Amino acid sequence: VTKPAPQDRQIKQKKNWRANLPEMLMRLADILAIDEIVQSIQNPIPPCPPLTRGESNIQNLILIPHRDLHRFPLHALFPDNFTITYLPCAQIGITLQQQQTDTENPSLLSVEHPTSKGFSQLEFAQIESEVICQLFPNPNRISSEHATKAAVETALSQNCSIFHFTGHGTYNFHDPVLSYLALADEDKLTLADICKIDLSNYRLVTLAACETAITGDRTITAEYAGLVSGFISRGVAHVVSTLWTVESAASALVTIQFYRRLQGGKSPVIALAEATQWLRNVTNAELADLYATEIAIPADEVSLCRLVSRLRDKINQQEPNIKPYNSPYFWSAFTIAGNLPDETN
């Protein structure tokens, strides 16, 4: 009997994991008694005062997961009417509430798909970077080959309010402080490096990268250590990240929708909730229209224009009413840590 090659086994395991994810999330919801938690939120036990007529139901939740629960998409277990954000620990949440961030004139630092040695190219990241930068006046853009450690550290120390990273991230389970964002060539921005930079002027860090939300059991202070907690501990108000590697096209679509809502006046928490809900329900017909009318690529970016054209042609060959990203594999990987939104209770 011929044994399958290791690569074939990995592909099969990945497909099985994706196919079984909805069932596994249902089992996790039962284990954690999510239905009972939701009921207790909606019907508080004394001495908590009951909701009176005219008051709104609780809509926003802060989750501070215990130990390995940091690694699960707990937000996917709650009904859609809840808006959920995460925190590494309660003390960081208290500190963030005391900080003031400038939301009037957001400025963008965009580090774009670094040419990292040993990592695959993120084709759709180029589209993502191009479209997002069109939403901001005078973005500070660091292109692939120029995204060195020195250049990124210098740029981070300047007065931008949003840091957007389209690249690879790696988590080091044995020594979390060595977890890093992969930069140009063999350069790295490690968790240890991040913890040395004052980032309190940043309203938002978006890590459109691989597995950047994973945390481990070694602490920086009292919380689980990871890239997200590193940015939060340095004063960043919100960090958007992913729990696992998401298909590049889906990741780009969510991120573009997120920034459009952000620039439309939504808070980061609400913007991400709406963007992931959009991805969950978007049809092939709607995607084809989006690629045809809303993804504007400059004519001189010939390779990107061809990529968008190929995407549109491929989608037009699919069943128009199918929702290609409805599986929780696509939308539940995206998480946000930090403050709750200001516009709702």
mmCIF file of C-alpha atoms in Angstrom:
data_model
loop_
_atom_site.group_PDB
_atom_site.id
_atom_site.type_symbol
_atom_site.label_atom_id
_atom_site.label_comp_id
_atom_site.label_asym_id
_atom_site.label_seq_id
_atom_site.Cartn_x
_atom_site.Cartn_y
_atom_site.Cartn_z
ATOM 1 C CA VAL A 1 0.000 0.000 0.000
ATOM 2 C CA THR A 2 1.400 3.362 -1.016
ATOM 3 C CA LYS A 3 1.268 5.909 1.768
ATOM 4 C CA PRO A 4 0.157 9.419 0.839
ATOM 5 C CA ALA A 5 2.926 12.001 0.660
ATOM 6 C CA PRO A 6 3.265 14.333 3.680
ATOM 7 C CA GLN A 7 2.056 17.274 1.578
ATOM 8 C CA ASP A 8 -1.040 15.310 0.484
ATOM 9 C CA ARG A 9 -1.791 14.400 4.108
ATOM 10 C CA GLN A 10 -1.509 18.045 5.138
ATOM 11 C CA ILE A 11 -3.910 19.107 2.362
ATOM 12 C CA LYS A 12 -6.397 16.393 3.409
ATOM 13 C CA GLN A 13 -6.140 17.386 7.072
ATOM 14 C CA LYS A 14 -6.709 21.039 6.181
ATOM 15 C CA LYS A 15 -9.790 20.187 4.105
ATOM 16 C CA ASN A 16 -11.184 18.010 6.902
ATOM 17 C CA TRP A 17 -10.569 20.759 9.459
ATOM 18 C CA ARG A 18 -12.346 23.346 7.333
ATOM 19 C CA ALA A 19 -15.273 21.019 6.613
ATOM 20 C CA ASN A 20 -15.653 20.073 10.282
ATOM 21 C CA LEU A 21 -15.293 23.597 11.666
ATOM 22 C CA PRO A 22 -19.037 24.405 11.899
ATOM 23 C CA GLU A 23 -19.700 21.209 13.862
ATOM 24 C CA MET A 24 -16.689 21.793 16.108
ATOM 25 C CA LEU A 25 -17.869 25.328 16.886
ATOM 26 C CA MET A 26 -21.298 23.983 17.853
ATOM 27 C CA ARG A 27 -19.636 21.489 20.197
ATOM 28 C CA LEU A 28 -17.512 24.236 21.720
ATOM 29 C CA ALA A 29 -20.621 26.374 22.265
ATOM 30 C CA ASP A 30 -22.215 23.476 24.156
ATOM 31 C CA ILE A 31 -19.087 22.889 26.257
ATOM 32 C CA LEU A 32 -18.910 26.574 27.215
ATOM 33 C CA ALA A 33 -22.692 26.792 27.770
ATOM 34 C CA ILE A 34 -23.002 29.820 25.501
ATOM 35 C CA ASP A 35 -26.817 29.653 25.483
ATOM 36 C CA GLU A 36 -26.840 29.959 29.277
ATOM 37 C CA ILE A 37 -24.371 32.839 29.147
ATOM 38 C CA VAL A 38 -26.521 34.693 26.618
ATOM 39 C CA GLN A 39 -29.635 34.106 28.719
ATOM 40 C CA SER A 40 -27.902 35.439 31.847
ATOM 41 C CA ILE A 41 -26.821 38.545 29.941
ATOM 42 C CA GLN A 42 -30.335 39.199 28.728
ATOM 43 C CA ASN A 43 -31.873 38.406 32.127
ATOM 44 C CA PRO A 44 -29.421 39.661 34.788
ATOM 45 C CA ILE A 45 -29.440 37.973 38.189
ATOM 46 C CA PRO A 46 -29.814 40.312 41.235
ATOM 47 C CA PRO A 47 -28.099 42.423 42.500
ATOM 48 C CA CYS A 48 -27.688 43.462 38.846
ATOM 49 C CA PRO A 49 -30.670 45.738 38.029
ATOM 50 C CA PRO A 50 -33.027 44.339 35.379
ATOM 51 C CA LEU A 51 -33.483 46.191 32.132
ATOM 52 C CA THR A 52 -36.435 48.551 32.257
ATOM 53 C CA ARG A 53 -38.725 49.594 29.434
ATOM 54 C CA GLY A 54 -36.975 51.973 27.078
ATOM 55 C CA GLU A 55 -33.488 50.683 27.812
ATOM 56 C CA SER A 56 -31.484 48.919 25.099
ATOM 57 C CA ASN A 57 -30.434 45.305 25.450
ATOM 58 C CA ILE A 58 -26.746 44.668 26.021
ATOM 59 C CA GLN A 59 -25.097 44.508 22.603
ATOM 60 C CA ASN A 60 -21.347 44.838 23.251
ATOM 61 C CA LEU A 61 -19.259 42.192 24.971
ATOM 62 C CA ILE A 62 -15.624 42.169 26.068
ATOM 63 C CA LEU A 63 -14.124 38.691 26.083
ATOM 64 C CA ILE A 64 -11.026 37.971 28.171
ATOM 65 C CA PRO A 65 -10.382 34.303 27.341
ATOM 66 C CA HIS A 66 -8.698 31.996 29.831
ATOM 67 C CA ARG A 67 -5.532 30.158 28.764
ATOM 68 C CA ASP A 68 -5.972 28.255 25.475
ATOM 69 C CA LEU A 69 -9.409 29.776 24.858
ATOM 70 C CA HIS A 70 -7.431 32.684 23.360
ATOM 71 C CA ARG A 71 -6.944 30.450 20.337
ATOM 72 C CA PHE A 72 -10.627 29.907 19.499
ATOM 73 C CA PRO A 73 -13.065 32.180 17.607
ATOM 74 C CA LEU A 74 -15.339 32.635 20.611
ATOM 75 C CA HIS A 75 -17.115 35.552 18.926
ATOM 76 C CA ALA A 76 -18.511 33.081 16.370
ATOM 77 C CA LEU A 77 -20.398 31.277 19.153
ATOM 78 C CA PHE A 78 -22.610 34.253 20.054
ATOM 79 C CA PRO A 79 -25.698 35.521 18.202
ATOM 80 C CA ASP A 80 -25.098 38.115 15.513
ATOM 81 C CA ASN A 81 -26.704 40.907 17.543
ATOM 82 C CA PHE A 82 -23.647 40.989 19.832
ATOM 83 C CA THR A 83 -20.586 43.048 18.939
ATOM 84 C CA ILE A 84 -17.501 41.467 20.463
ATOM 85 C CA THR A 85 -13.978 42.586 21.189
ATOM 86 C CA TYR A 86 -11.147 40.836 23.010
ATOM 87 C CA LEU A 87 -8.640 41.850 25.661
ATOM 88 C CA PRO A 88 -5.518 40.042 26.906
ATOM 89 C CA CYS A 89 -6.406 41.040 30.468
ATOM 90 C CA ALA A 90 -8.754 43.395 32.339
ATOM 91 C CA GLN A 91 -6.010 45.808 33.421
ATOM 92 C CA ILE A 92 -5.089 46.604 29.827
ATOM 93 C CA GLY A 93 -8.754 47.382 29.151
ATOM 94 C CA ILE A 94 -8.822 49.837 32.052
ATOM 95 C CA THR A 95 -5.669 51.517 30.735
ATOM 96 C CA LEU A 96 -7.063 51.795 27.214
ATOM 97 C CA GLN A 97 -10.231 53.462 28.517
ATOM 98 C CA GLN A 98 -8.086 56.242 29.979
ATOM 99 C CA GLN A 99 -6.333 56.966 26.682
ATOM 100 C CA GLN A 100 -7.471 59.453 24.083
ATOM 101 C CA THR A 101 -6.910 58.746 20.392
ATOM 102 C CA ASP A 102 -7.322 61.172 17.504
ATOM 103 C CA THR A 103 -10.156 60.018 15.235
ATOM 104 C CA GLU A 104 -10.601 63.278 13.312
ATOM 105 C CA ASN A 105 -7.886 63.001 10.652
ATOM 106 C CA PRO A 106 -6.604 59.425 10.513
ATOM 107 C CA SER A 107 -3.259 58.953 8.784
ATOM 108 C CA LEU A 108 -2.120 55.644 7.306
ATOM 109 C CA LEU A 109 1.205 53.805 7.487
ATOM 110 C CA SER A 110 0.994 50.922 5.005
ATOM 111 C CA VAL A 111 3.698 48.214 4.955
ATOM 112 C CA GLU A 112 2.926 46.299 1.797
ATOM 113 C CA HIS A 113 3.529 42.562 1.227
ATOM 114 C CA PRO A 114 7.267 42.468 2.083
ATOM 115 C CA THR A 115 9.436 40.195 -0.065
ATOM 116 C CA SER A 116 10.202 37.909 2.868
ATOM 117 C CA LYS A 117 12.680 35.093 2.331
ATOM 118 C CA GLY A 118 11.105 31.665 2.783
ATOM 119 C CA PHE A 119 7.495 32.895 2.494
ATOM 120 C CA SER A 120 5.066 32.696 -0.413
ATOM 121 C CA GLN A 121 3.917 35.798 -2.230
ATOM 122 C CA LEU A 122 0.536 37.154 -1.163
ATOM 123 C CA GLU A 123 -0.954 37.972 -4.555
ATOM 124 C CA PHE A 124 -4.177 39.554 -3.321
ATOM 125 C CA ALA A 125 -2.306 41.645 -0.748
ATOM 126 C CA GLN A 126 -1.231 43.917 -3.590
ATOM 127 C CA ILE A 127 -4.853 44.635 -4.474
ATOM 128 C CA GLU A 128 -5.687 45.126 -0.796
ATOM 129 C CA SER A 129 -2.885 47.654 -0.275
ATOM 130 C CA GLU A 130 -3.713 49.600 -3.428
ATOM 131 C CA VAL A 131 -7.440 49.930 -2.704
ATOM 132 C CA ILE A 132 -7.023 50.790 0.987
ATOM 133 C CA CYS A 133 -4.421 53.479 0.320
ATOM 134 C CA GLN A 134 -6.888 55.168 -2.038
ATOM 135 C CA LEU A 135 -9.119 55.803 0.994
ATOM 136 C CA PHE A 136 -6.535 57.977 2.778
ATOM 137 C CA PRO A 137 -4.918 61.292 1.790
ATOM 138 C CA ASN A 138 -1.128 61.060 1.502
ATOM 139 C CA PRO A 139 -0.584 57.565 2.947
ATOM 140 C CA ASN A 140 2.930 56.615 4.004
ATOM 141 C CA ARG A 141 3.574 53.533 1.856
ATOM 142 C CA ILE A 142 6.528 51.191 2.348
ATOM 143 C CA SER A 143 6.737 48.819 -0.610
ATOM 144 C CA SER A 144 7.846 45.189 -0.614
ATOM 145 C CA GLU A 145 11.604 45.432 -1.018
ATOM 146 C CA HIS A 146 11.878 48.584 1.117
ATOM 147 C CA ALA A 147 10.130 47.087 4.153
ATOM 148 C CA THR A 148 13.300 46.577 6.187
ATOM 149 C CA LYS A 149 13.329 46.481 9.965
ATOM 150 C CA ALA A 150 15.023 49.887 10.161
ATOM 151 C CA ALA A 151 12.507 51.483 7.767
ATOM 152 C CA VAL A 152 9.470 50.044 9.554
ATOM 153 C CA GLU A 153 10.709 50.955 13.054
ATOM 154 C CA THR A 154 11.426 54.515 11.898
ATOM 155 C CA ALA A 155 8.002 54.837 10.292
ATOM 156 C CA LEU A 156 6.219 53.438 13.353
ATOM 157 C CA SER A 157 7.823 56.087 15.550
ATOM 158 C CA GLN A 158 6.297 58.864 13.447
ATOM 159 C CA ASN A 159 2.852 60.391 13.959
ATOM 160 C CA CYS A 160 0.534 58.096 12.021
ATOM 161 C CA SER A 161 -2.661 56.826 13.622
ATOM 162 C CA ILE A 162 -3.209 53.611 11.618
ATOM 163 C CA PHE A 163 -0.640 50.896 10.881
ATOM 164 C CA HIS A 164 -1.698 48.449 8.154
ATOM 165 C CA PHE A 165 0.525 45.416 7.529
ATOM 166 C CA THR A 166 -0.056 43.058 4.586
ATOM 167 C CA GLY A 167 2.427 40.251 5.005
ATOM 168 C CA HIS A 168 3.271 37.111 6.904
ATOM 169 C CA GLY A 169 3.319 36.719 10.669
ATOM 170 C CA THR A 170 4.829 33.802 12.565
ATOM 171 C CA TYR A 171 4.172 32.700 16.127
ATOM 172 C CA ASN A 172 6.951 31.123 18.207
ATOM 173 C CA PHE A 173 5.333 28.675 20.631
ATOM 174 C CA HIS A 174 8.591 27.969 22.471
ATOM 175 C CA ASP A 175 9.560 31.617 23.008
ATOM 176 C CA PRO A 176 6.632 34.006 22.260
ATOM 177 C CA VAL A 177 8.779 37.156 22.383
ATOM 178 C CA LEU A 178 10.464 35.865 19.220
ATOM 179 C CA SER A 179 7.157 35.843 17.327
ATOM 180 C CA TYR A 180 7.465 38.258 14.424
ATOM 181 C CA LEU A 181 6.131 40.040 11.382
ATOM 182 C CA ALA A 182 8.206 38.975 8.379
ATOM 183 C CA LEU A 183 9.786 41.953 6.609
ATOM 184 C CA ALA A 184 11.975 42.345 3.507
ATOM 185 C CA ASP A 185 14.470 39.561 2.851
ATOM 186 C CA GLU A 186 15.311 38.040 6.280
ATOM 187 C CA ASP A 187 14.411 41.057 8.417
ATOM 188 C CA LYS A 188 11.876 40.594 11.232
ATOM 189 C CA LEU A 189 9.913 42.815 13.586
ATOM 190 C CA THR A 190 9.663 40.682 16.705
ATOM 191 C CA LEU A 191 7.351 40.948 19.677
ATOM 192 C CA ALA A 192 10.380 42.031 21.697
ATOM 193 C CA ASP A 193 11.003 44.863 19.187
ATOM 194 C CA ILE A 194 7.343 45.967 19.296
ATOM 195 C CA CYS A 195 7.435 46.197 23.092
ATOM 196 C CA LYS A 196 10.209 48.819 22.856
ATOM 197 C CA ILE A 197 8.192 51.283 20.715
ATOM 198 C CA ASP A 198 5.732 53.876 22.026
ATOM 199 C CA LEU A 199 2.614 53.284 19.934
ATOM 200 C CA SER A 200 0.114 55.241 22.024
ATOM 201 C CA ASN A 201 -0.723 57.561 19.105
ATOM 202 C CA TYR A 202 -2.076 54.622 17.092
ATOM 203 C CA ARG A 203 -5.843 54.276 16.896
ATOM 204 C CA LEU A 204 -5.581 51.019 14.943
ATOM 205 C CA VAL A 205 -3.141 48.295 13.906
ATOM 206 C CA THR A 206 -4.342 45.857 11.246
ATOM 207 C CA LEU A 207 -2.308 42.698 10.797
ATOM 208 C CA ALA A 208 -3.608 41.250 7.539
ATOM 209 C CA ALA A 209 -1.221 38.364 8.030
ATOM 210 C CA CYS A 210 -1.035 34.710 9.032
ATOM 211 C CA GLU A 211 -2.078 33.588 12.510
ATOM 212 C CA THR A 212 -1.215 36.877 14.199
ATOM 213 C CA ALA A 213 -3.786 36.466 16.992
ATOM 214 C CA ILE A 214 -2.302 33.238 18.374
ATOM 215 C CA THR A 215 -1.017 33.507 21.922
ATOM 216 C CA GLY A 216 1.074 31.335 24.211
ATOM 217 C CA ASP A 217 1.486 30.540 27.866
ATOM 218 C CA ARG A 218 4.414 32.821 28.633
ATOM 219 C CA THR A 219 3.553 36.281 29.833
ATOM 220 C CA ILE A 220 4.824 39.773 29.163
ATOM 221 C CA THR A 221 3.088 41.064 32.275
ATOM 222 C CA ALA A 222 -0.001 39.173 33.372
ATOM 223 C CA GLU A 223 -1.605 38.350 30.020
ATOM 224 C CA TYR A 224 -0.916 35.784 27.335
ATOM 225 C CA ALA A 225 1.964 36.789 25.078
ATOM 226 C CA GLY A 226 1.420 37.366 21.374
ATOM 227 C CA LEU A 227 1.776 40.013 18.691
ATOM 228 C CA VAL A 228 -1.675 41.402 19.471
ATOM 229 C CA SER A 229 -1.036 41.761 23.199
ATOM 230 C CA GLY A 230 2.333 43.319 22.356
ATOM 231 C CA PHE A 231 0.726 46.098 20.319
ATOM 232 C CA ILE A 232 -2.065 46.580 22.865
ATOM 233 C CA SER A 233 0.437 46.783 25.745
ATOM 234 C CA ARG A 234 2.240 49.613 23.922
ATOM 235 C CA GLY A 235 -0.913 51.744 23.808
ATOM 236 C CA VAL A 236 -2.634 50.806 20.524
ATOM 237 C CA ALA A 237 -6.390 51.327 20.878
ATOM 238 C CA HIS A 238 -7.464 48.458 18.573
ATOM 239 C CA VAL A 239 -5.701 45.563 16.841
ATOM 240 C CA VAL A 240 -7.317 43.556 14.042
ATOM 241 C CA SER A 241 -5.754 40.141 13.433
ATOM 242 C CA THR A 242 -6.474 36.552 12.396
ATOM 243 C CA LEU A 243 -6.509 33.280 14.320
ATOM 244 C CA TRP A 244 -5.438 31.181 11.335
ATOM 245 C CA THR A 245 -4.278 31.536 7.757
ATOM 246 C CA VAL A 246 -7.210 32.753 5.675
ATOM 247 C CA GLU A 247 -7.432 32.499 1.896
ATOM 248 C CA SER A 248 -5.741 35.590 0.490
ATOM 249 C CA ALA A 249 -8.747 36.783 -1.586
ATOM 250 C CA ALA A 250 -11.150 36.502 1.352
ATOM 251 C CA SER A 251 -8.722 38.310 3.650
ATOM 252 C CA ALA A 252 -8.322 41.151 1.154
ATOM 253 C CA LEU A 253 -12.085 41.506 0.706
ATOM 254 C CA VAL A 254 -12.778 41.660 4.454
ATOM 255 C CA THR A 255 -10.014 44.188 4.995
ATOM 256 C CA ILE A 256 -11.179 46.456 2.169
ATOM 257 C CA GLN A 257 -14.759 46.377 3.449
ATOM 258 C CA PHE A 258 -13.496 47.057 6.972
ATOM 259 C CA TYR A 259 -11.608 50.200 5.948
ATOM 260 C CA ARG A 260 -14.477 51.512 3.851
ATOM 261 C CA ARG A 261 -16.734 51.328 6.884
ATOM 262 C CA LEU A 262 -14.023 52.818 9.085
ATOM 263 C CA GLN A 263 -13.682 55.791 6.750
ATOM 264 C CA GLY A 264 -17.460 56.060 6.715
ATOM 265 C CA GLY A 265 -17.433 56.884 10.426
ATOM 266 C CA LYS A 266 -17.829 53.464 12.013
ATOM 267 C CA SER A 267 -15.694 52.475 14.999
ATOM 268 C CA PRO A 268 -13.132 49.701 14.348
ATOM 269 C CA VAL A 269 -15.226 47.184 16.330
ATOM 270 C CA ILE A 270 -18.437 47.891 14.427
ATOM 271 C CA ALA A 271 -16.585 48.137 11.091
ATOM 272 C CA LEU A 272 -15.050 44.673 11.495
ATOM 273 C CA ALA A 273 -18.340 43.122 12.625
ATOM 274 C CA GLU A 274 -20.088 44.508 9.551
ATOM 275 C CA ALA A 275 -17.236 43.526 7.208
ATOM 276 C CA THR A 276 -17.159 39.905 8.367
ATOM 277 C CA GLN A 277 -20.953 39.705 8.199
ATOM 278 C CA TRP A 278 -20.735 41.046 4.644
ATOM 279 C CA LEU A 279 -18.183 38.369 3.693
ATOM 280 C CA ARG A 280 -20.391 35.691 5.219
ATOM 281 C CA ASN A 281 -23.384 36.667 3.054
ATOM 282 C CA VAL A 282 -21.885 38.023 -0.178
ATOM 283 C CA THR A 283 -22.880 36.111 -3.332
ATOM 284 C CA ASN A 284 -20.867 35.391 -6.460
ATOM 285 C CA ALA A 285 -23.028 37.848 -8.381
ATOM 286 C CA GLU A 286 -22.284 40.594 -5.850
ATOM 287 C CA LEU A 287 -18.579 39.770 -5.933
ATOM 288 C CA ALA A 288 -18.497 39.975 -9.721
ATOM 289 C CA ASP A 289 -20.133 43.403 -9.555
ATOM 290 C CA LEU A 290 -17.703 44.519 -6.846
ATOM 291 C CA TYR A 291 -14.650 43.518 -8.900
ATOM 292 C CA ALA A 292 -16.124 45.245 -11.942
ATOM 293 C CA THR A 293 -17.118 48.539 -10.322
ATOM 294 C CA GLU A 294 -15.481 49.068 -6.916
ATOM 295 C CA ILE A 295 -11.949 47.672 -7.146
ATOM 296 C CA ALA A 296 -10.192 50.555 -8.878
ATOM 297 C CA ILE A 297 -6.627 49.701 -9.926
ATOM 298 C CA PRO A 298 -4.449 52.319 -11.709
ATOM 299 C CA ALA A 299 -3.952 51.505 -15.385
ATOM 300 C CA ASP A 300 -0.158 51.431 -15.018
ATOM 301 C CA GLU A 301 -0.472 48.512 -12.548
ATOM 302 C CA VAL A 302 -0.819 46.065 -15.413
ATOM 303 C CA SER A 303 -0.339 42.844 -13.423
ATOM 304 C CA LEU A 304 -2.940 43.862 -10.842
ATOM 305 C CA CYS A 305 -5.436 44.832 -13.539
ATOM 306 C CA ARG A 306 -4.984 41.406 -15.109
ATOM 307 C CA LEU A 307 -5.439 39.705 -11.722
ATOM 308 C CA VAL A 308 -8.713 41.550 -11.088
ATOM 309 C CA SER A 309 -9.887 40.670 -14.611
ATOM 310 C CA ARG A 310 -9.112 36.976 -14.030
ATOM 311 C CA LEU A 311 -10.980 37.063 -10.712
ATOM 312 C CA ARG A 312 -14.020 38.621 -12.334
ATOM 313 C CA ASP A 313 -14.011 36.081 -15.161
ATOM 314 C CA LYS A 314 -13.666 33.166 -12.729
ATOM 315 C CA ILE A 315 -16.515 34.380 -10.534
ATOM 316 C CA ASN A 316 -18.770 34.928 -13.558
ATOM 317 C CA GLN A 317 -18.448 31.204 -14.310
ATOM 318 C CA GLN A 318 -19.815 30.270 -10.865
ATOM 319 C CA GLU A 319 -23.413 29.907 -9.708
ATOM 320 C CA PRO A 320 -24.421 33.562 -9.053
ATOM 321 C CA ASN A 321 -26.457 32.953 -5.880
ATOM 322 C CA ILE A 322 -23.853 30.842 -4.089
ATOM 323 C CA LYS A 323 -22.211 32.432 -1.039
ATOM 324 C CA PRO A 324 -18.578 31.308 -1.482
ATOM 325 C CA TYR A 325 -17.346 32.593 1.889
ATOM 326 C CA ASN A 326 -20.246 31.486 4.081
ATOM 327 C CA SER A 327 -18.137 28.907 5.981
ATOM 328 C CA PRO A 328 -16.850 30.112 9.381
ATOM 329 C CA TYR A 329 -13.363 29.213 8.156
ATOM 330 C CA PHE A 330 -13.396 32.453 6.174
ATOM 331 C CA TRP A 331 -15.144 34.980 8.419
ATOM 332 C CA SER A 332 -14.619 33.781 12.005
ATOM 333 C CA ALA A 333 -10.825 33.957 11.848
ATOM 334 C CA PHE A 334 -10.889 37.765 12.084
ATOM 335 C CA THR A 335 -10.731 39.208 15.589
ATOM 336 C CA ILE A 336 -10.375 42.635 17.145
ATOM 337 C CA ALA A 337 -8.810 43.469 20.484
ATOM 338 C CA GLY A 338 -9.127 46.755 22.338
ATOM 339 C CA ASN A 339 -11.750 49.289 23.340
ATOM 340 C CA LEU A 340 -15.454 48.898 22.734
ATOM 341 C CA PRO A 341 -17.215 51.201 20.224
ATOM 342 C CA ASP A 342 -18.407 54.583 21.422
ATOM 343 C CA GLU A 343 -21.552 54.887 19.318
ATOM 344 C CA THR A 344 -23.620 52.193 21.085
ATOM 345 C CA ASN A 345 -24.139 51.056 24.666
#
